[in-house]
Coordinates of C-alpha atoms and ligand atoms in Angstrom, one line a residue:
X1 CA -20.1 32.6 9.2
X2 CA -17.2 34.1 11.5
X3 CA -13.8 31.7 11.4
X4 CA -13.8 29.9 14.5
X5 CA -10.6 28.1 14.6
X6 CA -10.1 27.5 18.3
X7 CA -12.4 24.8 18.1
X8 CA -11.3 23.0 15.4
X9 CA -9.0 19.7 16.9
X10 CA -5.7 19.2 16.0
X11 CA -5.3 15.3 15.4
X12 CA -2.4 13.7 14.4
X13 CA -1.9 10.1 12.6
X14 CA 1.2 7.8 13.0
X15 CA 2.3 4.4 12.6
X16 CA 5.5 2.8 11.6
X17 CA 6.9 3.1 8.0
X18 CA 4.0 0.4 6.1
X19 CA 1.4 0.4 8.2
X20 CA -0.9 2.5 6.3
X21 CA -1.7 5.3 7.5
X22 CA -1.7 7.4 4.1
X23 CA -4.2 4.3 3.3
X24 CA -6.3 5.4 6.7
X25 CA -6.2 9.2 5.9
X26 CA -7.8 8.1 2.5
X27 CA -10.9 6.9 4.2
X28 CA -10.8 10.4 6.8
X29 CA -11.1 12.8 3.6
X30 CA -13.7 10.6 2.0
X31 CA -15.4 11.8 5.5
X32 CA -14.4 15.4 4.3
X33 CA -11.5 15.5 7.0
X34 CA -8.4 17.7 5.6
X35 CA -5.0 15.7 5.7
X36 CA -2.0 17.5 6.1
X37 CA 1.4 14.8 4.7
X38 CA 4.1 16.0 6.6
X39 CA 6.1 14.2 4.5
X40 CA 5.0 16.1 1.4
X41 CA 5.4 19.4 2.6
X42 CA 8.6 18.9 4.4
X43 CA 9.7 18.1 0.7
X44 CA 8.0 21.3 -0.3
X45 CA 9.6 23.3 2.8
X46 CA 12.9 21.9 1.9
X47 CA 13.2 23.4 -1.4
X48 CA 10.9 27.0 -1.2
X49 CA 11.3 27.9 2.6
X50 CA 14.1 30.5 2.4
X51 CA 15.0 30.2 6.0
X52 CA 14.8 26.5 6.0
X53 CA 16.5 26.3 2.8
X54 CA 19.4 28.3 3.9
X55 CA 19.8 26.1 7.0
X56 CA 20.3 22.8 4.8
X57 CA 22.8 24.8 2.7
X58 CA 24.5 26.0 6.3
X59 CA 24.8 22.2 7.2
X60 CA 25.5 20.6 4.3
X61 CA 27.2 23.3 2.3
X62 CA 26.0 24.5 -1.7
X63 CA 26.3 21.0 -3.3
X64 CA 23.1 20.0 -1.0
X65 CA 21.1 22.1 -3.9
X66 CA 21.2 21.5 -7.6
X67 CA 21.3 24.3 -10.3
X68 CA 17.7 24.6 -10.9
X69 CA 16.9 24.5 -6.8
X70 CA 15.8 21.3 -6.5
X71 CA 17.4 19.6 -3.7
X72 CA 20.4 17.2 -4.1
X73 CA 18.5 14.0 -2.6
X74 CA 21.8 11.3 -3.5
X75 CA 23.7 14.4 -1.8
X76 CA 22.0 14.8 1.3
X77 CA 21.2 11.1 1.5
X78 CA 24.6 10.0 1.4
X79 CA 25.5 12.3 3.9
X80 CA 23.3 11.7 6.5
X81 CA 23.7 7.7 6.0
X82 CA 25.7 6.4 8.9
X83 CA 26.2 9.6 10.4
X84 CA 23.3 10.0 13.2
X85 CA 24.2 13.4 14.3
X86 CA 24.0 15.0 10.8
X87 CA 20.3 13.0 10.7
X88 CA 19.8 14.7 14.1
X89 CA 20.4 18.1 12.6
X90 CA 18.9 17.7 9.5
X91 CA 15.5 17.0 11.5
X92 CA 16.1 19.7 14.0
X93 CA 16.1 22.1 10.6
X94 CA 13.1 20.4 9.1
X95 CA 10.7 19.1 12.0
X96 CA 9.9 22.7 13.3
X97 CA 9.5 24.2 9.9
X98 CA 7.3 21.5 9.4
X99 CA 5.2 22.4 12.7
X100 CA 5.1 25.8 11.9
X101 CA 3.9 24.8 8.1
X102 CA 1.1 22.4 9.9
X103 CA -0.1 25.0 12.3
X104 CA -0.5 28.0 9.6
X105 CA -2.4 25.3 7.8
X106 CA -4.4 24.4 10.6
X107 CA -5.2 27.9 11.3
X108 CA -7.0 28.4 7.4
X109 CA -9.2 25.5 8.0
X110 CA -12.6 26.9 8.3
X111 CA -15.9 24.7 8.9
X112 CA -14.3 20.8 10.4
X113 CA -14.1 19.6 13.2
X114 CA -11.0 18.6 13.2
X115 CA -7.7 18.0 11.1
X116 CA -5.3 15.6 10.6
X117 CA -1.3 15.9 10.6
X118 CA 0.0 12.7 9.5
X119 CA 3.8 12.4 9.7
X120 CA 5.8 9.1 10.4
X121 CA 8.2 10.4 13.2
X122 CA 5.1 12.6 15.1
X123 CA 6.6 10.7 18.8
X124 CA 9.7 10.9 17.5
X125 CA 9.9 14.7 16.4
X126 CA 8.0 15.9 19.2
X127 CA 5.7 17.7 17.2
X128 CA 2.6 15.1 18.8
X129 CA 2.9 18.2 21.2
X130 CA 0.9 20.6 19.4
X131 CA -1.7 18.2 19.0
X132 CA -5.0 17.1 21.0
X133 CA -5.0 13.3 20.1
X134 CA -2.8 11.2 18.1
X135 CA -3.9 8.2 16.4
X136 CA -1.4 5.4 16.1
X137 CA -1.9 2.9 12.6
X138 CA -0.9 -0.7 13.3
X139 CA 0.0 -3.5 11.5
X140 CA 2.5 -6.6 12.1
X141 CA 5.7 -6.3 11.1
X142 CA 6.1 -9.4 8.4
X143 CA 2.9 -7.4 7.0
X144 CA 4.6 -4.3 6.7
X145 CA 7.9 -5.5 5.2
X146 CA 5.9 -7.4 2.7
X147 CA 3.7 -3.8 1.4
X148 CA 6.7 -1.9 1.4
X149 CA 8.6 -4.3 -0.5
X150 CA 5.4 -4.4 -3.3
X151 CA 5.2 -0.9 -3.4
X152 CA 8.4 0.8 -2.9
X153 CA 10.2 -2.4 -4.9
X154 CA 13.0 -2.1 -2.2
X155 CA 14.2 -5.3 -0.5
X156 CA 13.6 -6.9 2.8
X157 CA 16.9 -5.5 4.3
X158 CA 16.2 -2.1 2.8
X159 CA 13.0 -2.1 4.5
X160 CA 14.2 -3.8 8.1
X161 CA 16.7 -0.6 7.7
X162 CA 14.0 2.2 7.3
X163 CA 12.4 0.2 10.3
X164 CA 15.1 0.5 12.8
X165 CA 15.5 3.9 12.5
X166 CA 11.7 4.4 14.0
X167 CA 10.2 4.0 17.6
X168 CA 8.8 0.7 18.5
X169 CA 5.0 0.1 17.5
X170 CA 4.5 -1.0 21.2
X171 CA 5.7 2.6 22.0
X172 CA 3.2 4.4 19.9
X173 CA 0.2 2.1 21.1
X174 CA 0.8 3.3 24.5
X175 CA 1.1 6.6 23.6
X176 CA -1.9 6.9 21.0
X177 CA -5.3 7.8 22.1
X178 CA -7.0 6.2 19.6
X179 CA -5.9 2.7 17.2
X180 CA -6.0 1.6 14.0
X181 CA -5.5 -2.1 13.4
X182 CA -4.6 -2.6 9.5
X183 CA -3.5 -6.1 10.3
X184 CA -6.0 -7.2 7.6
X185 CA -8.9 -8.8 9.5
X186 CA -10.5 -5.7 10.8
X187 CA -12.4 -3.1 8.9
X188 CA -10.7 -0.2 8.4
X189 CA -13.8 2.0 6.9
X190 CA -15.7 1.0 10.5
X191 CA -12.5 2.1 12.9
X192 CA -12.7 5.1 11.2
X193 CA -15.9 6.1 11.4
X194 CA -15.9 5.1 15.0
X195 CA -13.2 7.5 15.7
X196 CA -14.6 10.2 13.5
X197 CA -18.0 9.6 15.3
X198 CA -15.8 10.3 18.9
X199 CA -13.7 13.1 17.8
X200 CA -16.9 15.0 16.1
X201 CA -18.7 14.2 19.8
X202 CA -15.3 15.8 21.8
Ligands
ATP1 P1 4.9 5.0 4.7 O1 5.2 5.2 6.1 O2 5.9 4.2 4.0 O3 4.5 6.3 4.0 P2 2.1 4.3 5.2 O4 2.0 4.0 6.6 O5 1.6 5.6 4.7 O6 3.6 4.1 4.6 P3 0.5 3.1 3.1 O7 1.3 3.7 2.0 O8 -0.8 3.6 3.4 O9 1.4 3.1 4.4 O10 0.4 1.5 2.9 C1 1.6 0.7 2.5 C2 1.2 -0.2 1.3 O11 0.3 -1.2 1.8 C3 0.5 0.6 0.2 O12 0.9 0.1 -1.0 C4 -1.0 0.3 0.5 O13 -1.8 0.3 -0.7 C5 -0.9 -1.1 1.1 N1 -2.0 -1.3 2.1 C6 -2.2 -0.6 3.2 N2 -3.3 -1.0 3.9 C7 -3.8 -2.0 3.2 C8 -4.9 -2.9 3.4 N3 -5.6 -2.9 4.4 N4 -5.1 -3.9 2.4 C9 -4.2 -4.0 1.4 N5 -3.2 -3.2 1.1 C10 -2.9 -2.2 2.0

């Protein structure tokens, strides 16, 4: 069977840091939907994309790397902390390796109907460009502080912190196409298979 990747949609999944969308993108691969975590492969990108890695070493000089290659995360965190332009360039290093990464990816998928790029900052970055429909996860914010604070074991203020550094939720309901509400009382397995059932249909 020839490769016929033109058709294949290129769907992306946000939400605000909590709000489960790695939970969502559980229930789209047990549908047999690939997921591509931006967050993981930026990770990835960071420490075995020559190009990328030389542009982190560039901004942040040799210390941002440890002896064995891994990157200096205390380093680099500590650096970019308070300092929003260094944050700024850091992301205009990693976000566009990352959409290069998620489009090569795309490209070998072979026999779906669509994929799914799920990244946190998708509004944000910009890269919701490069995709057909976005689908925004939503939950309410004393929700979301609670599950990060159960699973990351981080505090309340840690949490409100990671928060204020993201777009509003109202922002990314206007902008989504499509919505999940993980506020608890809907099912998540049914708006999913009711936006699998529209996407496979587009
Ligand atoms: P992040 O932006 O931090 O990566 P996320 O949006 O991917 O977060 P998840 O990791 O999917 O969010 O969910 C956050 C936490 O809340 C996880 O521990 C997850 O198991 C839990 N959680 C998510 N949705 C539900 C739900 N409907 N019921 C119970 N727990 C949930």
């Amino acid at each position: 069977m020839s490769k016929n990747t033109r058709t294949i949609l290129k769907v992306g999944i946000t939400g605000g840091i909590g709000s489960g969308k790695t939970t969502v993108c559980k229930v789209f691969e047990a549908l047999g939907i690939p997921v591509y975590y931006a967050d993981w492969h930026a990770r990835q990108l960071m420490v075995n994309a020559p190009r990328l890695v030389a542009g982190v070493k560039e901004l942040f000089g040799p210390d941002a790397y440890l002896e064995d290659g891994a990157l200096n995360r205390p380093y680099i965190a500590e650096k970019v902390f308070n300092n929003d332009k260094k944050l700024q360039q850091l992301n205009h290093l990693v976000h566009p390796a990352v959409a290069e990464d998620a489009g090569r990816w795309h490209s070998a998928q072979e026999n779906v109907p669509y994929t799914l790029k799920e990244a946190a900052l998708l509004f944000e970055s910009g890269n919701f460009k490069q995709l057909d429909k976005v689908i925004t996860v939503f939950a309410p914010e004393k929700l979301r502080i609670q599950r990060v604070m159960e699973r990351d074991q981080v505090s309340r203020k840690e949490v409100r912190a990671r928060m204020a550094k993201q777009m509003p939720e109202e922002e990314k309901l206007k902008r989504a196409d499509f919505v999940v509400y993980n506020d608890g009382s809907h099912s998540l397995v049914r708006q999913v298979w009711d936006i699998h059932r529209e996407l496979i249909e587009k």
